[in-house]
Short mmCIF file of C-alpha atoms and ligand atoms in Angstrom, two decimals:
data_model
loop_
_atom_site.label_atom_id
_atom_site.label_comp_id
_atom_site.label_asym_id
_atom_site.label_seq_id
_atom_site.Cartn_x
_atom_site.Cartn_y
_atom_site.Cartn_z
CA UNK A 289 -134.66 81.59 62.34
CA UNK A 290 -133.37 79.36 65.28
CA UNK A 291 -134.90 77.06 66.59
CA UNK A 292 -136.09 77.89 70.21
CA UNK A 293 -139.38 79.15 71.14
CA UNK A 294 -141.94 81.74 71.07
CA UNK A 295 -143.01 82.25 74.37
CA UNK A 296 -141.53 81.73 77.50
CA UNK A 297 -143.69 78.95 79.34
CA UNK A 298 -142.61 76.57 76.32
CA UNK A 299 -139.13 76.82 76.89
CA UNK A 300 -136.31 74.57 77.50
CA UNK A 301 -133.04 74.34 79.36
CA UNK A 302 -131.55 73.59 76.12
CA UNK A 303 -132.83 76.47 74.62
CA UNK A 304 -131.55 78.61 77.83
CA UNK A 305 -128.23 77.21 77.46
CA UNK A 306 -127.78 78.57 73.84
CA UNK A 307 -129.34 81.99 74.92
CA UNK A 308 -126.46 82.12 77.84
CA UNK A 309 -124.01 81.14 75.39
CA UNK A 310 -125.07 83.66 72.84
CA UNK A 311 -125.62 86.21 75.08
CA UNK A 312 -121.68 85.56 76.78
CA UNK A 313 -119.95 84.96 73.19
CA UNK A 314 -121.98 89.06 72.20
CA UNK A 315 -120.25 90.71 75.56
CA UNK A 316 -118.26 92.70 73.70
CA UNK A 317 -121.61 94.60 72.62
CA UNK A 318 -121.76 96.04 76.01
CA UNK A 319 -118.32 98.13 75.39
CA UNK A 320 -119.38 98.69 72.21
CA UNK A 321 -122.63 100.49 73.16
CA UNK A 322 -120.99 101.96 76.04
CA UNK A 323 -118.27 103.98 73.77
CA UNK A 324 -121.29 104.87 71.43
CA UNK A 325 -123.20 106.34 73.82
CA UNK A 326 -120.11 108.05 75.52
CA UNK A 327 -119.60 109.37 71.39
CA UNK A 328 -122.89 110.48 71.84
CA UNK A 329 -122.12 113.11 74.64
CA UNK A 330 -120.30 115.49 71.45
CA UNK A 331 -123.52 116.62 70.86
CA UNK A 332 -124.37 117.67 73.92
CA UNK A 333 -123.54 120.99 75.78
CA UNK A 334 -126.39 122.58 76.85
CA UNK A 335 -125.00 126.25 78.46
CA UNK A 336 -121.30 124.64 79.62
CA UNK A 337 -118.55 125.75 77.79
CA UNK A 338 -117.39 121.79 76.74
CA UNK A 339 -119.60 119.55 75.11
CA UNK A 340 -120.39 116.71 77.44
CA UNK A 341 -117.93 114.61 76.10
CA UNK A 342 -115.40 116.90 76.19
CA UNK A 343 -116.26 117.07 80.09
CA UNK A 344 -116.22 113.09 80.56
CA UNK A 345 -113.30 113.00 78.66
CA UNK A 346 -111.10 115.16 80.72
CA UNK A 347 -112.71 114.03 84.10
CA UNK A 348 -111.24 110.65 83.30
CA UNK A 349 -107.82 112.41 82.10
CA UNK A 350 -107.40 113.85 85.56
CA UNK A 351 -108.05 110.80 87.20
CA UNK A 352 -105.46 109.05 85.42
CA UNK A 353 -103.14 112.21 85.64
CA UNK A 354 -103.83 111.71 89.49
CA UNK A 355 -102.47 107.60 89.61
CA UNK A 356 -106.49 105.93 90.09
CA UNK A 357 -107.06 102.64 89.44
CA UNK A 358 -108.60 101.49 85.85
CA UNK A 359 -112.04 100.78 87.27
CA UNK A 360 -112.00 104.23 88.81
CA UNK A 361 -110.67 105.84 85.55
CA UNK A 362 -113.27 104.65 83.68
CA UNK A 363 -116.21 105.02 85.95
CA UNK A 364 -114.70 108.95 85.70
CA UNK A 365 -115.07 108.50 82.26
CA UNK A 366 -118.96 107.00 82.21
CA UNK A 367 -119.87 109.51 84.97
CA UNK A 368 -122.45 111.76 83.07
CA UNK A 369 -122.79 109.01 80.21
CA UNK A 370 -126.45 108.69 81.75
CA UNK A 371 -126.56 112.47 80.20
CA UNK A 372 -127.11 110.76 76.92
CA UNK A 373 -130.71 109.47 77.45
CA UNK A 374 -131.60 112.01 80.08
CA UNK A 375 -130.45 114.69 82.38
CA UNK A 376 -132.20 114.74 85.72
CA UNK A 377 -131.50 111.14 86.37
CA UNK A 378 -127.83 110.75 85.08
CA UNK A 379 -126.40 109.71 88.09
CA UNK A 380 -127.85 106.74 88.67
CA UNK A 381 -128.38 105.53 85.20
CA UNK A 382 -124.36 105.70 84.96
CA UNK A 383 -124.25 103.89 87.82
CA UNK A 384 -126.18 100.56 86.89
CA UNK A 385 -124.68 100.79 83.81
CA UNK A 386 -121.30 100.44 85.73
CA UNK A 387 -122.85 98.78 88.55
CA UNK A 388 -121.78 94.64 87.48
CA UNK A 389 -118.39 95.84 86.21
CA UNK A 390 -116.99 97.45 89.16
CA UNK A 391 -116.02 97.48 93.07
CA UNK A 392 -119.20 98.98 95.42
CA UNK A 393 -117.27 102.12 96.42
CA UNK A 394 -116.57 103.01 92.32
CA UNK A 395 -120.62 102.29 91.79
CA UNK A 396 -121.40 104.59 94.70
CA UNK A 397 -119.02 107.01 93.74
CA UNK A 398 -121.05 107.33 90.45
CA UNK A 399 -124.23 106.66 92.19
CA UNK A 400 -123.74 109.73 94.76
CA UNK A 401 -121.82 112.32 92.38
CA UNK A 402 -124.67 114.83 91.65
CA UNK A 403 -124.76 115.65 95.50
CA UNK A 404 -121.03 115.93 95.89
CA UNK A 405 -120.64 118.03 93.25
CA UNK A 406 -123.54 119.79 94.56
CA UNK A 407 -120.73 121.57 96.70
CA UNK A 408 -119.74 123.61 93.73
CA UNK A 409 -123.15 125.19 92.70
CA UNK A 410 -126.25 123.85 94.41
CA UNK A 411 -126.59 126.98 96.55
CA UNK A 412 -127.04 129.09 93.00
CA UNK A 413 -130.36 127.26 92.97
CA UNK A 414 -130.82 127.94 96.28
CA UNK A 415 -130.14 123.75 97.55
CA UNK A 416 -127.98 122.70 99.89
CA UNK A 417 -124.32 122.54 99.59
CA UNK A 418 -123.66 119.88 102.13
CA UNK A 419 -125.94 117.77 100.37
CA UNK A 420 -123.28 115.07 100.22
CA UNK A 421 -123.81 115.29 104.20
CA UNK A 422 -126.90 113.18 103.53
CA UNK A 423 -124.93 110.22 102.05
CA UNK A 424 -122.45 110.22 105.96
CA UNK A 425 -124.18 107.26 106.92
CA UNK A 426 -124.82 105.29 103.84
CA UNK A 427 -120.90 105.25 103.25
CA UNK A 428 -117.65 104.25 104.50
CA UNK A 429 -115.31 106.79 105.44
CA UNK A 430 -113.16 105.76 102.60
CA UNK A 431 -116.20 105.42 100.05
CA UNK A 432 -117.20 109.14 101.38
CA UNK A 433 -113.53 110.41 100.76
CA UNK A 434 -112.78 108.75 97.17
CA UNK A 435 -116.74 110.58 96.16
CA UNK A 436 -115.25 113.48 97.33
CA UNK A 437 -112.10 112.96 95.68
CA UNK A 438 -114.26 112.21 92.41
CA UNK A 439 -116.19 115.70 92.65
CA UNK A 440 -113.78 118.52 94.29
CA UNK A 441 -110.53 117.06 92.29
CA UNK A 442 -111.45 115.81 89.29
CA UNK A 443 -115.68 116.36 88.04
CA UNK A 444 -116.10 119.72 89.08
CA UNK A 445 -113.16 121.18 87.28
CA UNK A 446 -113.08 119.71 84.13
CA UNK A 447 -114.84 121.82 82.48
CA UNK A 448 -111.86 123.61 80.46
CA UNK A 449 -111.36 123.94 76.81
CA UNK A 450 -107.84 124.66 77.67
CA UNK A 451 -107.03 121.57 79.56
CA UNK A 452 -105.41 118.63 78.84
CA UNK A 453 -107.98 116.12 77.53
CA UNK A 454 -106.64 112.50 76.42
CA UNK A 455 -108.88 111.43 73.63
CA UNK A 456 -111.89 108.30 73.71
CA UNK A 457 -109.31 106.02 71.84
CA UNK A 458 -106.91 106.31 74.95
CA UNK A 459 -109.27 105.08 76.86
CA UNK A 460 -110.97 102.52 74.71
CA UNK A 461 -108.79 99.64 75.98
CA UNK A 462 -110.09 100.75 79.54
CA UNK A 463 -113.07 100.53 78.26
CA UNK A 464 -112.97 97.29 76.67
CA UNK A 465 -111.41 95.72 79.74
CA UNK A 466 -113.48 96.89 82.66
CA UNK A 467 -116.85 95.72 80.72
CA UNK A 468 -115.27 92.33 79.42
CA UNK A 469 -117.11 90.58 82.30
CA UNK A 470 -119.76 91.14 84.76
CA UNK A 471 -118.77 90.59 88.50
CA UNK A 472 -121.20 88.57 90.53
CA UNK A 473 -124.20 91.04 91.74
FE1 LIG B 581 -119.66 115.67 85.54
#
């Protein structure tokens, strides 16, 4: 074992400096995890007719197809990764996930997707289908538009077995790149 200590209020700025090192040098974990998790989602389908996956998969293919950004792309990709660990909090457990990786409107976009999407099918469950009306204020005009981009373009449809759908290894670069470094919070 190291040397560094076993509880907290005996520690050292020494002992800090090799955990920050450590911890910097073992980034690569965090894509690592990440593409594991997003793996994960093949096993997963629960009533839709692709495996979740599947669904991330070609969410992020149609976002490319449609000329967005790599941080967008990828947060496209991640959007329902939160599916993994549990459904009726998704949304915002892909969010922080994404949330020191990438621009505010691309976290939000994540963040807010359930209720944009909610356009599509909340009324089958007898919710509102303006619920994205509740997030006017909270966003910018352009945040609001690129969320709605996000659900009524690219989310909402990709659920096809017949569609185009790049595979995980096209995106893994992505991947790799967007969670390379954390952003300042
Ligand atoms: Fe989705």
């Amino acid at each position: 074992m190291t040397d560094t200590f076993t509880r907290m209020d005996e520690s050292t700025a020494e002992q800090w400096a090799v955990i920050g090192t450590e911890t910097m040098k073992n980034q690569s974990r965090v894509a690592d995890r990440v593409l594991g998790l997003l793996q994960s989602l093949d096993s997963i389908t629960d009533g839709f007719s692709t495996d979740q996956l599947t669904h991330c998969l070609q969410t992020a293919t149609l976002a490319e197809q449609a000329g967005a950004d790599d941080e967008v792309i990828v947060a496209a990709l991640c959007h329902d990764v939160g599916k993994a660990i549990s459904v009726p909090n998704h949304p915002k457990i892909a969010a922080e996930i994404l949330r020191p990786y990438v621009r505010d409107e691309v976290f939000k976009m994540i963040l807010v997707h359930q209720d944009f999407q909610g356009r599509h099918y909340y009324g089958h469950f007898g919710g509102n289908p303006d619920a994205r009306e509740q997030h006017r204020e909270s966003l910018t005009p352009e945040e609001f538009e690129l969320a709605a981009k996000f659900a009524d373009e690219w989310d909402q449809i990709a659920f096809d077995p017949d569609r185009e759908t790049y595979p995980l290894e096209h995106f893994e670069p992505k991947v790799r790149e967007v969670f390379a470094a954390a952003k300042l919070l």
